[in-house]
Amino acid sequence: MTRSPILAAALLAALPAAAQDLPDLGGREVVVAVENAYPPLQFLDAEGAAVGWEYDAVAEMAERLNFEPVWEVMSWDATIPAVAEGQVDMAMNGITIREDRAEVVDFSAPYMTSEMVMLVRGDEERFADAAGFAADEDLLMAAQPGTTPFYVGVYEVLDGDEANPRIQMFETFGAGVQALRAGDVDLVLTDSTAGEGYVSASDGALKIVGEKLGTEEFGFIFPQDSDLVGAVDAAIAAMRADGTLVALNTKWFLDYKMGE
């Protein structure tokens, strides 16, 4: 994967001692689950290549820790069970660190902080915030079951009823966004990372409205007691210390927005 000049410069500035202190995983394969539905974290570009912030981050960790990532595409609802059961070694999917999930999988240290936003069509004028959406019973929301946006939609936007028919379920986040663009639903709640990525790529077809609805931290997930957790945490700390995480943010949240 070709690195941006900014990222390359940051890596050249890394302290040699940091790399020497990291664990060596001996070149082993690490199977990583991914959905490819959260631009700019991970998605398919116009040529169909899998790219994004998380791909770059894991590729960088693989170099530093000496492992070979093997990507396995799977749906969101299958991801946490697959990791919990040890079917894959690791997953990346903009996964919010939550106590209930930590009961079945282990999380890495946070690698990114994001906030929940309201994604709507670019010409939406019927509501401009959560209260406006909730007040109009004809409006529908897309969500994936079991996700943070689903629970925020239920308990912070609507009435606390998880079976509320105004929440239309979709297997993937991308399918929900497609339904939004087609007019089948009127709102998608998502972390600001994915929301800004979709808006940037939509050529005006999508926008974000209202106040942010909360803050969440993302982490990679692993089977419980995996020896990868400590190694990945060490790599995240080193990448934060030497500026690599900042360089990735610049590449995917600034350059990507400008279409570069």
PDB file of C-alpha atoms in Angstrom:
ATOM      1  CA  MET A   1       0.000   0.000   0.000  1.00  0.00           C
ATOM      2  CA  THR A   2       1.453   3.367  -1.011  1.00  0.00           C
ATOM      3  CA  ARG A   3       1.986   5.779   1.851  1.00  0.00           C
ATOM      4  CA  SER A   4       1.259   9.500   1.629  1.00  0.00           C
ATOM      5  CA  PRO A   5       4.244  11.875   1.824  1.00  0.00           C
ATOM      6  CA  ILE A   6       2.947  13.127   5.188  1.00  0.00           C
ATOM      7  CA  LEU A   7       2.749   9.616   6.604  1.00  0.00           C
ATOM      8  CA  ALA A   8       6.152   8.711   5.231  1.00  0.00           C
ATOM      9  CA  ALA A   9       7.674  11.781   6.836  1.00  0.00           C
ATOM     10  CA  ALA A  10       6.131  10.918  10.167  1.00  0.00           C
ATOM     11  CA  LEU A  11       7.489   7.400  10.009  1.00  0.00           C
ATOM     12  CA  LEU A  12      10.961   8.621   9.187  1.00  0.00           C
ATOM     13  CA  ALA A  13      10.779  10.783  12.286  1.00  0.00           C
ATOM     14  CA  ALA A  14       9.950   7.824  14.523  1.00  0.00           C
ATOM     15  CA  LEU A  15      12.385   7.133  17.317  1.00  0.00           C
ATOM     16  CA  PRO A  16      14.404   3.955  16.693  1.00  0.00           C
ATOM     17  CA  ALA A  17      14.114   3.024  20.361  1.00  0.00           C
ATOM     18  CA  ALA A  18      10.339   2.811  20.066  1.00  0.00           C
ATOM     19  CA  ALA A  19      10.577   0.144  17.351  1.00  0.00           C
ATOM     20  CA  GLN A  20      13.202  -1.784  19.289  1.00  0.00           C
ATOM     21  CA  ASP A  21      10.955  -1.934  22.345  1.00  0.00           C
ATOM     22  CA  LEU A  22       7.994  -3.467  20.489  1.00  0.00           C
ATOM     23  CA  PRO A  23       7.220  -7.209  20.601  1.00  0.00           C
ATOM     24  CA  ASP A  24       8.244  -9.380  17.643  1.00  0.00           C
ATOM     25  CA  LEU A  25       5.391 -11.670  16.560  1.00  0.00           C
ATOM     26  CA  GLY A  26       7.662 -13.750  14.366  1.00  0.00           C
ATOM     27  CA  GLY A  27       5.961 -13.169  11.029  1.00  0.00           C
ATOM     28  CA  ARG A  28       2.817 -15.067  11.990  1.00  0.00           C
ATOM     29  CA  GLU A  29      -0.490 -14.583  10.168  1.00  0.00           C
ATOM     30  CA  VAL A  30      -3.165 -12.563  11.953  1.00  0.00           C
ATOM     31  CA  VAL A  31      -6.695 -12.912  10.522  1.00  0.00           C
ATOM     32  CA  VAL A  32      -8.441  -9.529  10.714  1.00  0.00           C
ATOM     33  CA  ALA A  33     -12.209  -9.186  10.243  1.00  0.00           C
ATOM     34  CA  VAL A  34     -13.431  -6.095   8.375  1.00  0.00           C
ATOM     35  CA  GLU A  35     -16.741  -4.960   6.871  1.00  0.00           C
ATOM     36  CA  ASN A  36     -15.449  -2.385   4.344  1.00  0.00           C
ATOM     37  CA  ALA A  37     -18.406  -0.102   5.036  1.00  0.00           C
ATOM     38  CA  TYR A  38     -17.016   2.770   7.125  1.00  0.00           C
ATOM     39  CA  PRO A  39     -15.227   5.386   5.028  1.00  0.00           C
ATOM     40  CA  PRO A  40     -12.701   6.679   5.714  1.00  0.00           C
ATOM     41  CA  LEU A  41     -11.840   3.949   8.244  1.00  0.00           C
ATOM     42  CA  GLN A  42     -12.253   1.048   5.823  1.00  0.00           C
ATOM     43  CA  PHE A  43     -14.062   0.929   2.487  1.00  0.00           C
ATOM     44  CA  LEU A  44     -13.747   0.044  -1.198  1.00  0.00           C
ATOM     45  CA  ASP A  45     -12.488   2.855  -3.410  1.00  0.00           C
ATOM     46  CA  ALA A  46     -13.652   3.594  -6.960  1.00  0.00           C
ATOM     47  CA  GLU A  47     -11.398   0.844  -8.303  1.00  0.00           C
ATOM     48  CA  GLY A  48     -12.699  -1.691  -5.772  1.00  0.00           C
ATOM     49  CA  ALA A  49      -9.531  -1.681  -3.656  1.00  0.00           C
ATOM     50  CA  ALA A  50      -9.905  -2.008   0.111  1.00  0.00           C
ATOM     51  CA  VAL A  51      -8.436   1.135   1.689  1.00  0.00           C
ATOM     52  CA  GLY A  52      -8.789   3.414   4.698  1.00  0.00           C
ATOM     53  CA  TRP A  53      -7.427   4.632   8.015  1.00  0.00           C
ATOM     54  CA  GLU A  54      -7.710   1.255   9.723  1.00  0.00           C
ATOM     55  CA  TYR A  55      -6.067  -0.595   6.831  1.00  0.00           C
ATOM     56  CA  ASP A  56      -3.128   1.796   6.969  1.00  0.00           C
ATOM     57  CA  ALA A  57      -2.925   1.574  10.766  1.00  0.00           C
ATOM     58  CA  VAL A  58      -2.960  -2.222  10.852  1.00  0.00           C
ATOM     59  CA  ALA A  59      -0.463  -2.430   7.979  1.00  0.00           C
ATOM     60  CA  GLU A  60       1.844  -0.134   9.941  1.00  0.00           C
ATOM     61  CA  MET A  61       1.415  -2.205  13.094  1.00  0.00           C
ATOM     62  CA  ALA A  62       2.142  -5.347  11.090  1.00  0.00           C
ATOM     63  CA  GLU A  63       5.485  -3.879  10.003  1.00  0.00           C
ATOM     64  CA  ARG A  64       6.394  -2.797  13.503  1.00  0.00           C
ATOM     65  CA  LEU A  65       5.287  -6.006  15.215  1.00  0.00           C
ATOM     66  CA  ASN A  66       6.297  -8.423  12.414  1.00  0.00           C
ATOM     67  CA  PHE A  67       3.010 -10.106  11.548  1.00  0.00           C
ATOM     68  CA  GLU A  68       1.133 -10.735   8.293  1.00  0.00           C
ATOM     69  CA  PRO A  69      -2.462  -9.432   8.236  1.00  0.00           C
ATOM     70  CA  VAL A  70      -4.984 -11.641   6.439  1.00  0.00           C
ATOM     71  CA  TRP A  71      -8.199  -9.733   5.753  1.00  0.00           C
ATOM     72  CA  GLU A  72     -11.549 -11.493   6.151  1.00  0.00           C
ATOM     73  CA  VAL A  73     -14.653  -9.567   5.097  1.00  0.00           C
ATOM     74  CA  MET A  74     -17.751 -10.196   7.197  1.00  0.00           C
ATOM     75  CA  SER A  75     -20.946  -8.415   8.204  1.00  0.00           C
ATOM     76  CA  TRP A  76     -21.120  -6.356  11.367  1.00  0.00           C
ATOM     77  CA  ASP A  77     -23.522  -8.704  13.156  1.00  0.00           C
ATOM     78  CA  ALA A  78     -21.142 -11.636  12.628  1.00  0.00           C
ATOM     79  CA  THR A  79     -18.005  -9.785  13.697  1.00  0.00           C
ATOM     80  CA  ILE A  80     -18.109  -9.758  17.494  1.00  0.00           C
ATOM     81  CA  PRO A  81     -19.327 -13.398  17.740  1.00  0.00           C
ATOM     82  CA  ALA A  82     -16.591 -14.493  15.306  1.00  0.00           C
ATOM     83  CA  VAL A  83     -13.920 -12.782  17.402  1.00  0.00           C
ATOM     84  CA  ALA A  84     -15.387 -14.043  20.685  1.00  0.00           C
ATOM     85  CA  GLU A  85     -15.355 -17.620  19.372  1.00  0.00           C
ATOM     86  CA  GLY A  86     -11.791 -17.335  18.077  1.00  0.00           C
ATOM     87  CA  GLN A  87     -12.763 -17.739  14.412  1.00  0.00           C
ATOM     88  CA  VAL A  88     -10.608 -14.684  13.630  1.00  0.00           C
ATOM     89  CA  ASP A  89      -7.724 -13.126  15.536  1.00  0.00           C
ATOM     90  CA  MET A  90      -8.763  -9.497  15.465  1.00  0.00           C
ATOM     91  CA  ALA A  91     -11.401  -7.137  14.073  1.00  0.00           C
ATOM     92  CA  MET A  92     -11.443  -3.514  12.921  1.00  0.00           C
ATOM     93  CA  ASN A  93     -14.723  -1.799  12.179  1.00  0.00           C
ATOM     94  CA  GLY A  94     -14.888   1.476  14.074  1.00  0.00           C
ATOM     95  CA  ILE A  95     -15.904  -0.607  17.094  1.00  0.00           C
ATOM     96  CA  THR A  96     -17.014   1.400  20.106  1.00  0.00           C
ATOM     97  CA  ILE A  97     -15.409   0.336  23.372  1.00  0.00           C
ATOM     98  CA  ARG A  98     -18.292  -0.738  25.641  1.00  0.00           C
ATOM     99  CA  GLU A  99     -18.518  -2.692  28.858  1.00  0.00           C
ATOM    100  CA  ASP A 100     -21.055  -5.205  27.524  1.00  0.00           C
ATOM    101  CA  ARG A 101     -18.820  -6.060  24.584  1.00  0.00           C
ATOM    102  CA  ALA A 102     -15.797  -6.321  26.880  1.00  0.00           C
ATOM    103  CA  GLU A 103     -17.559  -9.226  28.571  1.00  0.00           C
ATOM    104  CA  VAL A 104     -17.007 -11.391  25.480  1.00  0.00           C
ATOM    105  CA  VAL A 105     -13.985  -9.851  23.690  1.00  0.00           C
ATOM    106  CA  ASP A 106     -10.861  -7.948  24.679  1.00  0.00           C
ATOM    107  CA  PHE A 107     -10.327  -4.398  23.422  1.00  0.00           C
ATOM    108  CA  SER A 108      -7.120  -2.666  22.476  1.00  0.00           C
ATOM    109  CA  ALA A 109      -6.339   0.742  23.888  1.00  0.00           C
ATOM    110  CA  PRO A 110      -8.434   3.425  22.132  1.00  0.00           C
ATOM    111  CA  TYR A 111      -6.983   4.523  18.805  1.00  0.00           C
ATOM    112  CA  MET A 112      -9.582   7.177  17.977  1.00  0.00           C
ATOM    113  CA  THR A 113     -12.303   9.249  19.632  1.00  0.00           C
ATOM    114  CA  SER A 114     -15.437  10.078  17.678  1.00  0.00           C
ATOM    115  CA  GLU A 115     -18.853  11.662  18.250  1.00  0.00           C
ATOM    116  CA  MET A 116     -22.313  10.523  17.104  1.00  0.00           C
ATOM    117  CA  VAL A 117     -23.897  12.618  14.335  1.00  0.00           C
ATOM    118  CA  MET A 118     -27.134  12.727  12.350  1.00  0.00           C
ATOM    119  CA  LEU A 119     -26.641  11.918   8.661  1.00  0.00           C
ATOM    120  CA  VAL A 120     -29.461  13.043   6.341  1.00  0.00           C
ATOM    121  CA  ARG A 121     -30.038  13.776   2.659  1.00  0.00           C
ATOM    122  CA  GLY A 122     -28.546  16.991   1.369  1.00  0.00           C
ATOM    123  CA  ASP A 123     -31.974  18.520   0.692  1.00  0.00           C
ATOM    124  CA  GLU A 124     -33.512  17.592   4.062  1.00  0.00           C
ATOM    125  CA  GLU A 125     -35.501  20.523   5.510  1.00  0.00           C
ATOM    126  CA  ARG A 126     -38.180  18.806   7.631  1.00  0.00           C
ATOM    127  CA  PHE A 127     -35.974  18.561  10.729  1.00  0.00           C
ATOM    128  CA  ALA A 128     -32.642  19.926  11.862  1.00  0.00           C
ATOM    129  CA  ASP A 129     -32.050  18.145  15.166  1.00  0.00           C
ATOM    130  CA  ALA A 130     -32.963  15.058  17.191  1.00  0.00           C
ATOM    131  CA  ALA A 131     -36.065  16.633  18.714  1.00  0.00           C
ATOM    132  CA  GLY A 132     -37.387  17.597  15.286  1.00  0.00           C
ATOM    133  CA  PHE A 133     -36.900  14.071  13.989  1.00  0.00           C
ATOM    134  CA  ALA A 134     -38.575  12.508  17.032  1.00  0.00           C
ATOM    135  CA  ALA A 135     -41.578  14.824  16.751  1.00  0.00           C
ATOM    136  CA  ASP A 136     -42.506  13.709  13.223  1.00  0.00           C
ATOM    137  CA  GLU A 137     -43.871  10.173  13.423  1.00  0.00           C
ATOM    138  CA  ASP A 138     -43.654   9.738   9.652  1.00  0.00           C
ATOM    139  CA  LEU A 139     -39.854   9.897   9.681  1.00  0.00           C
ATOM    140  CA  LEU A 140     -37.804   6.682   9.710  1.00  0.00           C
ATOM    141  CA  MET A 141     -34.294   5.865  10.877  1.00  0.00           C
ATOM    142  CA  ALA A 142     -31.927   3.197   9.559  1.00  0.00           C
ATOM    143  CA  ALA A 143     -29.832   1.144  11.989  1.00  0.00           C
ATOM    144  CA  GLN A 144     -27.898  -2.078  12.382  1.00  0.00           C
ATOM    145  CA  PRO A 145     -29.096  -4.114  15.363  1.00  0.00           C
ATOM    146  CA  GLY A 146     -26.757  -4.223  18.315  1.00  0.00           C
ATOM    147  CA  THR A 147     -24.716  -1.188  17.282  1.00  0.00           C
ATOM    148  CA  THR A 148     -24.069   1.990  19.234  1.00  0.00           C
ATOM    149  CA  PRO A 149     -26.107   4.078  16.719  1.00  0.00           C
ATOM    150  CA  PHE A 150     -29.069   1.723  17.264  1.00  0.00           C
ATOM    151  CA  TYR A 151     -29.035   2.237  21.024  1.00  0.00           C
ATOM    152  CA  VAL A 152     -28.477   5.987  20.731  1.00  0.00           C
ATOM    153  CA  GLY A 153     -31.423   6.147  18.333  1.00  0.00           C
ATOM    154  CA  VAL A 154     -33.648   4.173  20.681  1.00  0.00           C
ATOM    155  CA  TYR A 155     -32.770   5.841  23.962  1.00  0.00           C
ATOM    156  CA  GLU A 156     -31.560   9.336  23.068  1.00  0.00           C
ATOM    157  CA  VAL A 157     -33.589  10.193  19.965  1.00  0.00           C
ATOM    158  CA  LEU A 158     -36.791   8.146  20.217  1.00  0.00           C
ATOM    159  CA  ASP A 159     -38.824   6.694  23.089  1.00  0.00           C
ATOM    160  CA  GLY A 160     -36.688   3.890  24.519  1.00  0.00           C
ATOM    161  CA  ASP A 161     -38.661   1.149  22.727  1.00  0.00           C
ATOM    162  CA  GLU A 162     -36.171  -1.152  20.976  1.00  0.00           C
ATOM    163  CA  ALA A 163     -39.026  -2.483  18.830  1.00  0.00           C
ATOM    164  CA  ASN A 164     -40.094   0.969  17.645  1.00  0.00           C
ATOM    165  CA  PRO A 165     -41.221   0.523  14.006  1.00  0.00           C
ATOM    166  CA  ARG A 166     -39.626   3.844  13.068  1.00  0.00           C
ATOM    167  CA  ILE A 167     -36.242   2.094  13.239  1.00  0.00           C
ATOM    168  CA  GLN A 168     -35.663   0.137  10.043  1.00  0.00           C
ATOM    169  CA  MET A 169     -33.030  -2.606  10.394  1.00  0.00           C
ATOM    170  CA  PHE A 170     -30.270  -3.187   7.831  1.00  0.00           C
ATOM    171  CA  GLU A 171     -27.553  -5.811   7.771  1.00  0.00           C
ATOM    172  CA  THR A 172     -24.802  -3.338   6.890  1.00  0.00           C
ATOM    173  CA  PHE A 173     -24.201   0.336   7.536  1.00  0.00           C
ATOM    174  CA  GLY A 174     -23.722   0.910   3.812  1.00  0.00           C
ATOM    175  CA  ALA A 175     -27.175  -0.532   3.078  1.00  0.00           C
ATOM    176  CA  GLY A 176     -28.693   1.921   5.534  1.00  0.00           C
ATOM    177  CA  VAL A 177     -26.938   4.834   3.835  1.00  0.00           C
ATOM    178  CA  GLN A 178     -28.168   3.618   0.443  1.00  0.00           C
ATOM    179  CA  ALA A 179     -31.720   3.511   1.828  1.00  0.00           C
ATOM    180  CA  LEU A 180     -31.266   7.073   3.083  1.00  0.00           C
ATOM    181  CA  ARG A 181     -30.110   8.293  -0.304  1.00  0.00           C
ATOM    182  CA  ALA A 182     -33.022   6.482  -1.993  1.00  0.00           C
ATOM    183  CA  GLY A 183     -35.566   8.114   0.329  1.00  0.00           C
ATOM    184  CA  ASP A 184     -36.605   4.885   2.045  1.00  0.00           C
ATOM    185  CA  VAL A 185     -35.459   6.248   5.428  1.00  0.00           C
ATOM    186  CA  ASP A 186     -34.787   9.774   6.617  1.00  0.00           C
ATOM    187  CA  LEU A 187     -31.922   9.495   9.105  1.00  0.00           C
ATOM    188  CA  VAL A 188     -28.807   7.462   9.771  1.00  0.00           C
ATOM    189  CA  LEU A 189     -27.026   7.894  13.085  1.00  0.00           C
ATOM    190  CA  THR A 190     -23.327   7.241  12.863  1.00  0.00           C
ATOM    191  CA  ASP A 191     -20.037   8.182  14.412  1.00  0.00           C
ATOM    192  CA  SER A 192     -18.605  11.390  13.016  1.00  0.00           C
ATOM    193  CA  THR A 193     -15.764   9.428  11.406  1.00  0.00           C
ATOM    194  CA  ALA A 194     -18.038   7.500   9.047  1.00  0.00           C
ATOM    195  CA  GLY A 195     -20.517  10.354   8.683  1.00  0.00           C
ATOM    196  CA  GLU A 196     -17.924  12.849   7.517  1.00  0.00           C
ATOM    197  CA  GLY A 197     -16.505  10.264   5.146  1.00  0.00           C
ATOM    198  CA  TYR A 198     -19.875   9.636   3.505  1.00  0.00           C
ATOM    199  CA  VAL A 199     -20.649  13.355   3.271  1.00  0.00           C
ATOM    200  CA  SER A 200     -17.270  14.044   1.678  1.00  0.00           C
ATOM    201  CA  ALA A 201     -17.842  11.377  -0.967  1.00  0.00           C
ATOM    202  CA  SER A 202     -21.507  12.237  -1.653  1.00  0.00           C
ATOM    203  CA  ASP A 203     -21.088  15.372  -3.815  1.00  0.00           C
ATOM    204  CA  GLY A 204     -23.770  17.169  -1.811  1.00  0.00           C
ATOM    205  CA  ALA A 205     -26.240  14.281  -1.615  1.00  0.00           C
ATOM    206  CA  LEU A 206     -25.715  13.918   2.148  1.00  0.00           C
ATOM    207  CA  LYS A 207     -25.134  16.279   5.055  1.00  0.00           C
ATOM    208  CA  ILE A 208     -24.871  16.277   8.849  1.00  0.00           C
ATOM    209  CA  VAL A 209     -27.424  18.180  10.949  1.00  0.00           C
ATOM    210  CA  GLY A 210     -27.996  18.938  14.610  1.00  0.00           C
ATOM    211  CA  GLU A 211     -25.786  18.707  17.664  1.00  0.00           C
ATOM    212  CA  LYS A 212     -23.465  15.789  18.283  1.00  0.00           C
ATOM    213  CA  LEU A 213     -25.101  13.112  20.418  1.00  0.00           C
ATOM    214  CA  GLY A 214     -22.186  11.829  22.472  1.00  0.00           C
ATOM    215  CA  THR A 215     -18.582  10.740  22.437  1.00  0.00           C
ATOM    216  CA  GLU A 216     -17.239   7.247  21.843  1.00  0.00           C
ATOM    217  CA  GLU A 217     -13.816   5.651  21.676  1.00  0.00           C
ATOM    218  CA  PHE A 218     -12.848   3.069  19.061  1.00  0.00           C
ATOM    219  CA  GLY A 219     -10.699   0.018  19.697  1.00  0.00           C
ATOM    220  CA  PHE A 220      -9.632  -3.122  17.872  1.00  0.00           C
ATOM    221  CA  ILE A 221     -11.108  -6.317  19.338  1.00  0.00           C
ATOM    222  CA  PHE A 222      -9.582  -9.741  20.031  1.00  0.00           C
ATOM    223  CA  PRO A 223     -10.582 -13.070  21.571  1.00  0.00           C
ATOM    224  CA  GLN A 224     -10.290 -12.861  25.330  1.00  0.00           C
ATOM    225  CA  ASP A 225      -6.767 -13.362  26.686  1.00  0.00           C
ATOM    226  CA  SER A 226      -5.212 -12.948  23.228  1.00  0.00           C
ATOM    227  CA  ASP A 227      -1.496 -12.188  23.310  1.00  0.00           C
ATOM    228  CA  LEU A 228      -2.106  -9.710  20.492  1.00  0.00           C
ATOM    229  CA  VAL A 229      -3.696  -7.160  22.828  1.00  0.00           C
ATOM    230  CA  GLY A 230      -0.491  -6.150  24.566  1.00  0.00           C
ATOM    231  CA  ALA A 231       1.454  -6.070  21.314  1.00  0.00           C
ATOM    232  CA  VAL A 232      -1.134  -3.920  19.535  1.00  0.00           C
ATOM    233  CA  ASP A 233      -1.413  -1.603  22.531  1.00  0.00           C
ATOM    234  CA  ALA A 234       2.349  -1.101  22.437  1.00  0.00           C
ATOM    235  CA  ALA A 235       2.208  -0.340  18.710  1.00  0.00           C
ATOM    236  CA  ILE A 236      -0.656   2.144  19.190  1.00  0.00           C
ATOM    237  CA  ALA A 237       1.317   3.919  21.915  1.00  0.00           C
ATOM    238  CA  ALA A 238       4.410   4.100  19.700  1.00  0.00           C
ATOM    239  CA  MET A 239       2.400   5.356  16.721  1.00  0.00           C
ATOM    240  CA  ARG A 240       0.765   8.014  18.858  1.00  0.00           C
ATOM    241  CA  ALA A 241       4.114   9.093  20.306  1.00  0.00           C
ATOM    242  CA  ASP A 242       5.920   9.417  16.974  1.00  0.00           C
ATOM    243  CA  GLY A 243       3.135  11.233  15.121  1.00  0.00           C
ATOM    244  CA  THR A 244       1.917   8.369  12.916  1.00  0.00           C
ATOM    245  CA  LEU A 245      -1.681   8.549  14.180  1.00  0.00           C
ATOM    246  CA  VAL A 246      -1.755  12.288  13.487  1.00  0.00           C
ATOM    247  CA  ALA A 247      -0.392  11.645   9.991  1.00  0.00           C
ATOM    248  CA  LEU A 248      -3.114   9.060   9.356  1.00  0.00           C
ATOM    249  CA  ASN A 249      -5.751  11.524  10.527  1.00  0.00           C
ATOM    250  CA  THR A 250      -4.355  14.128   8.142  1.00  0.00           C
ATOM    251  CA  LYS A 251      -4.339  11.688   5.256  1.00  0.00           C
ATOM    252  CA  TRP A 252      -7.865  10.341   5.734  1.00  0.00           C
ATOM    253  CA  PHE A 253      -9.750  13.262   7.289  1.00  0.00           C
ATOM    254  CA  LEU A 254      -8.178  16.192   5.442  1.00  0.00           C
ATOM    255  CA  ASP A 255      -6.631  14.946   2.198  1.00  0.00           C
ATOM    256  CA  TYR A 256      -9.449  12.425   1.675  1.00  0.00           C
ATOM    257  CA  LYS A 257     -12.104  15.109   2.112  1.00  0.00           C
ATOM    258  CA  MET A 258     -10.453  17.142  -0.625  1.00  0.00           C
ATOM    259  CA  GLY A 259     -10.533  14.158  -2.959  1.00  0.00           C
ATOM    260  CA  GLU A 260      -6.775  13.670  -2.916  1.00  0.00           C
TER     261      GLU A 260
END
